[in-house]
Amino acid sequence: MSILLEAPVFTVEGGLKAAEYGIDRLELCSDFGEGGETPSAGALAFLKEKVQIPVFVMIRPRGGDFVYSPEELYVMRKDIAILKSHGADGFVFGALDKNGHVDKEACKYLMHAVEDSPCTFHRAFDISKDKDKAIDDIFACGFQRILTSGGENDVTKGMGNILKWLGQVTGQIIIMPGGGLKPLHISELNNSGKLKEVHASCKAFRPTESKYSHPSVTLSKDPEAFNQVLTIDGSLVNEFLTVIKSNQDK
């Protein structure tokens, strides 16, 4: 059984390199510092012209929580329509209500714009109050997969929950482990016999090509942010692909 490797990318450079290195699917986002927000239509349109792999797009109007106002939901729905018109192959979003449960009404509202495109419920799942109820609600809303670190800060800590859910949702919805995923996790996850997809950033930072640095003005909380550019680590992608292939060949 093949295991699909998805990578979140936050730049055009990252998307091009991820495709070049053998990633199976992109999750296109903006704003790495906020954990991912809605990308630009221009970035999506460019990547759709240049890469042959599917590109899913994040639909998230801001950082912070996942409790959205009617105005924010309207913007999210408009973004879905715009990005769909530019070739988005799928969408990644999630909404919770004030009590920490899946906001089914909000999700279904967004699903109307999605139409027949596949959707991932992102790691808002990990901070939901009742995970078993959330899985049922997410499936009922029409999502094809759930991105999860197991309800913990990373896959290492959430491994037990992920393995439980992989067995629990057989044939209903895809559980896609992600969030601090490492190559060494693949074998344990694959031993479940239910692993279909994994999500790994494979991120790296390269030095800026700018030869000038202002001596006093900084436009970021991290002064070093202007001296580096987020990209993709080809050696880490290759490590994931090698481990995945060895597990598929078992």
mmCIF file of C-alpha atoms in Angstrom, residues 21-229:
data_model
loop_
_atom_site.group_PDB
_atom_site.id
_atom_site.type_symbol
_atom_site.label_atom_id
_atom_site.label_comp_id
_atom_site.label_asym_id
_atom_site.label_seq_id
_atom_site.Cartn_x
_atom_site.Cartn_y
_atom_site.Cartn_z
ATOM 1 C CA TYR A 21 12.408 16.631 -4.431
ATOM 2 C CA GLY A 22 9.518 14.182 -4.788
ATOM 3 C CA ILE A 23 6.767 15.381 -2.420
ATOM 4 C CA ASP A 24 3.413 13.882 -3.479
ATOM 5 C CA ARG A 25 1.139 16.794 -2.541
ATOM 6 C CA LEU A 26 1.543 20.397 -1.423
ATOM 7 C CA GLU A 27 -0.386 22.199 1.277
ATOM 8 C CA LEU A 28 0.047 25.823 0.234
ATOM 9 C CA CYS A 29 -0.126 28.358 3.081
ATOM 10 C CA SER A 30 1.067 31.809 4.007
ATOM 11 C CA ASP A 31 2.486 33.075 7.313
ATOM 12 C CA PHE A 32 4.658 30.375 8.812
ATOM 13 C CA GLY A 33 4.794 32.278 12.103
ATOM 14 C CA GLU A 34 1.038 31.885 12.624
ATOM 15 C CA GLY A 35 1.031 28.214 11.701
ATOM 16 C CA GLY A 36 -0.480 28.838 8.276
ATOM 17 C CA GLU A 37 -3.020 31.216 6.768
ATOM 18 C CA THR A 38 -4.726 31.588 3.385
ATOM 19 C CA PRO A 39 -2.149 31.961 0.581
ATOM 20 C CA SER A 40 -2.345 34.424 -2.292
ATOM 21 C CA ALA A 41 -4.136 33.566 -5.513
ATOM 22 C CA GLY A 42 -0.983 34.576 -7.368
ATOM 23 C CA ALA A 43 1.150 32.019 -5.531
ATOM 24 C CA LEU A 44 -1.351 29.259 -6.276
ATOM 25 C CA ALA A 45 -1.724 30.230 -9.932
ATOM 26 C CA PHE A 46 2.049 30.243 -10.401
ATOM 27 C CA LEU A 47 2.566 26.855 -8.761
ATOM 28 C CA LYS A 48 -0.273 25.298 -10.744
ATOM 29 C CA GLU A 49 1.569 26.372 -13.904
ATOM 30 C CA LYS A 50 4.869 24.914 -12.730
ATOM 31 C CA VAL A 51 4.217 21.703 -10.764
ATOM 32 C CA GLN A 52 2.399 18.511 -11.695
ATOM 33 C CA ILE A 53 1.438 17.386 -8.178
ATOM 34 C CA PRO A 54 -1.831 18.328 -6.404
ATOM 35 C CA VAL A 55 -1.915 21.594 -4.482
ATOM 36 C CA PHE A 56 -4.258 21.889 -1.513
ATOM 37 C CA VAL A 57 -4.681 25.368 -0.024
ATOM 38 C CA MET A 58 -5.108 26.494 3.554
ATOM 39 C CA ILE A 59 -8.253 28.522 4.249
ATOM 40 C CA ARG A 60 -7.595 30.475 7.433
ATOM 41 C CA PRO A 61 -8.188 34.242 7.536
ATOM 42 C CA ARG A 62 -6.014 34.928 10.595
ATOM 43 C CA GLY A 63 -3.929 33.364 13.326
ATOM 44 C CA GLY A 64 -5.205 32.626 16.787
ATOM 45 C CA ASP A 65 -8.267 30.534 17.563
ATOM 46 C CA PHE A 66 -10.630 28.753 15.184
ATOM 47 C CA VAL A 67 -13.850 30.421 16.324
ATOM 48 C CA TYR A 68 -14.905 32.513 13.347
ATOM 49 C CA SER A 69 -17.345 35.396 13.010
ATOM 50 C CA PRO A 70 -19.927 35.499 10.186
ATOM 51 C CA GLU A 71 -17.752 38.094 8.460
ATOM 52 C CA GLU A 72 -14.678 35.859 8.629
ATOM 53 C CA LEU A 73 -16.628 32.885 7.326
ATOM 54 C CA TYR A 74 -17.811 35.003 4.406
ATOM 55 C CA VAL A 75 -14.200 35.882 3.600
ATOM 56 C CA MET A 76 -13.183 32.220 3.857
ATOM 57 C CA ARG A 77 -15.957 31.194 1.496
ATOM 58 C CA LYS A 78 -14.941 33.902 -1.009
ATOM 59 C CA ASP A 79 -11.309 32.756 -0.757
ATOM 60 C CA ILE A 80 -12.365 29.188 -1.507
ATOM 61 C CA ALA A 81 -14.210 30.320 -4.632
ATOM 62 C CA ILE A 82 -11.292 32.471 -5.808
ATOM 63 C CA LEU A 83 -8.638 29.826 -5.180
ATOM 64 C CA LYS A 84 -10.819 27.134 -6.730
ATOM 65 C CA SER A 85 -10.989 29.254 -9.894
ATOM 66 C CA HIS A 86 -7.173 29.290 -9.932
ATOM 67 C CA GLY A 87 -6.921 25.511 -9.841
ATOM 68 C CA ALA A 88 -6.799 24.516 -6.167
ATOM 69 C CA ASP A 89 -7.001 20.725 -5.999
ATOM 70 C CA GLY A 90 -8.315 20.654 -2.440
ATOM 71 C CA PHE A 91 -8.792 22.724 0.694
ATOM 72 C CA VAL A 92 -7.598 22.652 4.291
ATOM 73 C CA PHE A 93 -9.682 24.321 6.983
ATOM 74 C CA GLY A 94 -11.499 23.790 10.254
ATOM 75 C CA ALA A 95 -13.796 25.663 12.617
ATOM 76 C CA LEU A 96 -14.632 25.188 16.275
ATOM 77 C CA ASP A 97 -17.429 26.639 18.375
ATOM 78 C CA LYS A 98 -16.896 28.538 21.623
ATOM 79 C CA ASN A 99 -17.105 25.319 23.635
ATOM 80 C CA GLY A 100 -14.335 23.541 21.754
ATOM 81 C CA HIS A 101 -16.512 21.344 19.528
ATOM 82 C CA VAL A 102 -16.482 21.191 15.727
ATOM 83 C CA ASP A 103 -18.631 24.005 14.348
ATOM 84 C CA LYS A 104 -20.624 21.888 11.926
ATOM 85 C CA GLU A 105 -22.732 24.791 10.692
ATOM 86 C CA ALA A 106 -19.647 26.824 9.794
ATOM 87 C CA CYS A 107 -17.933 23.854 8.139
ATOM 88 C CA LYS A 108 -20.986 23.004 6.053
ATOM 89 C CA TYR A 109 -21.290 26.656 5.021
ATOM 90 C CA LEU A 110 -17.742 26.490 3.661
ATOM 91 C CA MET A 111 -18.348 23.108 2.061
ATOM 92 C CA HIS A 112 -20.939 24.690 -0.239
ATOM 93 C CA ALA A 113 -18.147 26.679 -1.918
ATOM 94 C CA VAL A 114 -15.814 23.673 -1.997
ATOM 95 C CA GLU A 115 -18.339 21.638 -4.022
ATOM 96 C CA ASP A 116 -16.657 18.333 -4.953
ATOM 97 C CA SER A 117 -13.067 19.201 -3.991
ATOM 98 C CA PRO A 118 -11.460 17.027 -1.284
ATOM 99 C CA CYS A 119 -10.934 18.677 2.098
ATOM 100 C CA THR A 120 -8.700 18.220 5.131
ATOM 101 C CA PHE A 121 -9.752 19.261 8.621
ATOM 102 C CA HIS A 122 -6.557 20.731 10.032
ATOM 103 C CA ARG A 123 -5.058 20.685 13.524
ATOM 104 C CA ALA A 124 -7.953 22.618 15.028
ATOM 105 C CA PHE A 125 -8.934 18.988 15.679
ATOM 106 C CA ASP A 126 -6.037 18.681 18.126
ATOM 107 C CA ILE A 127 -7.450 21.385 20.383
ATOM 108 C CA SER A 128 -11.070 20.221 20.174
ATOM 109 C CA LYS A 129 -12.654 19.135 23.455
ATOM 110 C CA ASP A 130 -13.948 15.653 22.582
ATOM 111 C CA LYS A 131 -11.871 13.950 19.889
ATOM 112 C CA ASP A 132 -14.183 10.984 19.294
ATOM 113 C CA LYS A 133 -17.156 13.313 18.803
ATOM 114 C CA ALA A 134 -15.004 15.566 16.630
ATOM 115 C CA ILE A 135 -14.104 12.668 14.321
ATOM 116 C CA ASP A 136 -17.780 11.835 13.844
ATOM 117 C CA ASP A 137 -18.677 15.491 13.244
ATOM 118 C CA ILE A 138 -15.825 16.027 10.784
ATOM 119 C CA PHE A 139 -16.842 12.940 8.819
ATOM 120 C CA ALA A 140 -20.468 14.091 8.806
ATOM 121 C CA CYS A 141 -19.417 17.468 7.376
ATOM 122 C CA GLY A 142 -17.808 15.743 4.374
ATOM 123 C CA PHE A 143 -14.076 16.018 5.070
ATOM 124 C CA GLN A 144 -11.863 13.307 3.550
ATOM 125 C CA ARG A 145 -9.064 13.492 6.127
ATOM 126 C CA ILE A 146 -7.957 14.836 9.490
ATOM 127 C CA LEU A 147 -4.480 16.270 10.025
ATOM 128 C CA THR A 148 -3.456 15.503 13.591
ATOM 129 C CA SER A 149 -0.538 15.306 15.989
ATOM 130 C CA GLY A 150 -2.632 13.080 18.220
ATOM 131 C CA GLY A 151 -4.133 15.853 20.320
ATOM 132 C CA GLU A 152 -0.686 16.727 21.681
ATOM 133 C CA ASN A 153 2.005 19.226 20.735
ATOM 134 C CA ASP A 154 3.678 16.785 18.359
ATOM 135 C CA VAL A 155 3.375 13.307 16.894
ATOM 136 C CA THR A 156 5.876 11.838 19.357
ATOM 137 C CA LYS A 157 3.648 12.720 22.311
ATOM 138 C CA GLY A 158 0.414 11.932 20.470
ATOM 139 C CA MET A 159 1.475 8.614 18.915
ATOM 140 C CA GLY A 160 -0.794 6.463 21.085
ATOM 141 C CA ASN A 161 -3.867 8.469 20.142
ATOM 142 C CA ILE A 162 -2.952 8.481 16.458
ATOM 143 C CA LEU A 163 -2.613 4.690 16.435
ATOM 144 C CA LYS A 164 -5.961 4.381 18.177
ATOM 145 C CA TRP A 165 -7.693 6.633 15.652
ATOM 146 C CA LEU A 166 -6.044 4.907 12.687
ATOM 147 C CA GLY A 167 -7.752 1.710 13.789
ATOM 148 C CA GLN A 168 -10.967 3.414 14.775
ATOM 149 C CA VAL A 169 -11.869 5.111 11.475
ATOM 150 C CA THR A 170 -11.072 2.351 9.003
ATOM 151 C CA GLY A 171 -12.645 3.110 5.628
ATOM 152 C CA GLN A 172 -14.427 6.228 6.834
ATOM 153 C CA ILE A 173 -11.898 9.037 6.878
ATOM 154 C CA ILE A 174 -8.117 9.307 6.534
ATOM 155 C CA ILE A 175 -6.088 10.031 9.657
ATOM 156 C CA MET A 176 -3.013 11.937 8.436
ATOM 157 C CA PRO A 177 -0.295 12.211 11.109
ATOM 158 C CA GLY A 178 1.525 15.533 11.110
ATOM 159 C CA GLY A 179 2.998 18.116 13.430
ATOM 160 C CA GLY A 180 6.568 17.327 14.402
ATOM 161 C CA LEU A 181 6.517 14.163 12.295
ATOM 162 C CA LYS A 182 9.931 12.516 11.897
ATOM 163 C CA PRO A 183 11.127 9.744 9.570
ATOM 164 C CA LEU A 184 11.566 7.451 12.571
ATOM 165 C CA HIS A 185 7.789 7.624 13.213
ATOM 166 C CA ILE A 186 6.869 6.024 9.875
ATOM 167 C CA SER A 187 7.540 2.393 10.782
ATOM 168 C CA GLU A 188 5.464 2.494 13.972
ATOM 169 C CA LEU A 189 2.614 4.237 12.186
ATOM 170 C CA ASN A 190 2.765 1.840 9.253
ATOM 171 C CA ASN A 191 2.674 -1.186 11.557
ATOM 172 C CA SER A 192 -0.964 -0.272 12.182
ATOM 173 C CA GLY A 193 -1.694 -1.425 8.633
ATOM 174 C CA LYS A 194 -3.920 1.639 8.191
ATOM 175 C CA LEU A 195 -1.481 4.419 7.324
ATOM 176 C CA LYS A 196 -2.305 6.116 4.011
ATOM 177 C CA GLU A 197 -0.896 9.643 4.213
ATOM 178 C CA VAL A 198 1.614 11.624 6.282
ATOM 179 C CA HIS A 199 2.296 15.348 6.594
ATOM 180 C CA ALA A 200 5.838 16.664 7.141
ATOM 181 C CA SER A 201 7.176 20.183 6.705
ATOM 182 C CA CYS A 202 10.751 19.165 5.830
ATOM 183 C CA LYS A 203 11.495 22.844 6.352
ATOM 184 C CA ALA A 204 14.865 24.528 6.273
ATOM 185 C CA PHE A 205 16.153 28.087 6.247
ATOM 186 C CA ARG A 206 18.655 29.429 3.772
ATOM 187 C CA PRO A 207 20.666 32.642 4.114
ATOM 188 C CA THR A 208 19.256 35.766 2.499
ATOM 189 C CA GLU A 209 20.744 36.844 -0.826
ATOM 190 C CA SER A 210 20.493 40.487 0.233
ATOM 191 C CA LYS A 211 23.898 42.124 0.586
ATOM 192 C CA TYR A 212 22.519 44.984 2.648
ATOM 193 C CA SER A 213 21.249 44.911 6.222
ATOM 194 C CA HIS A 214 19.853 48.024 7.895
ATOM 195 C CA PRO A 215 21.836 48.762 11.054
ATOM 196 C CA SER A 216 18.872 49.603 13.292
ATOM 197 C CA VAL A 217 15.442 48.973 11.711
ATOM 198 C CA THR A 218 13.879 45.543 12.231
ATOM 199 C CA LEU A 219 10.445 44.624 10.894
ATOM 200 C CA SER A 220 10.044 41.382 12.791
ATOM 201 C CA LYS A 221 9.981 40.180 16.388
ATOM 202 C CA ASP A 222 12.956 38.032 15.413
ATOM 203 C CA PRO A 223 15.793 40.259 14.129
ATOM 204 C CA GLU A 224 17.368 37.236 12.424
ATOM 205 C CA ALA A 225 14.242 36.614 10.344
ATOM 206 C CA PHE A 226 15.454 39.047 7.695
ATOM 207 C CA ASN A 227 18.710 37.150 7.348
ATOM 208 C CA GLN A 228 17.092 33.845 6.377
ATOM 209 C CA VAL A 229 14.437 32.551 3.987
#
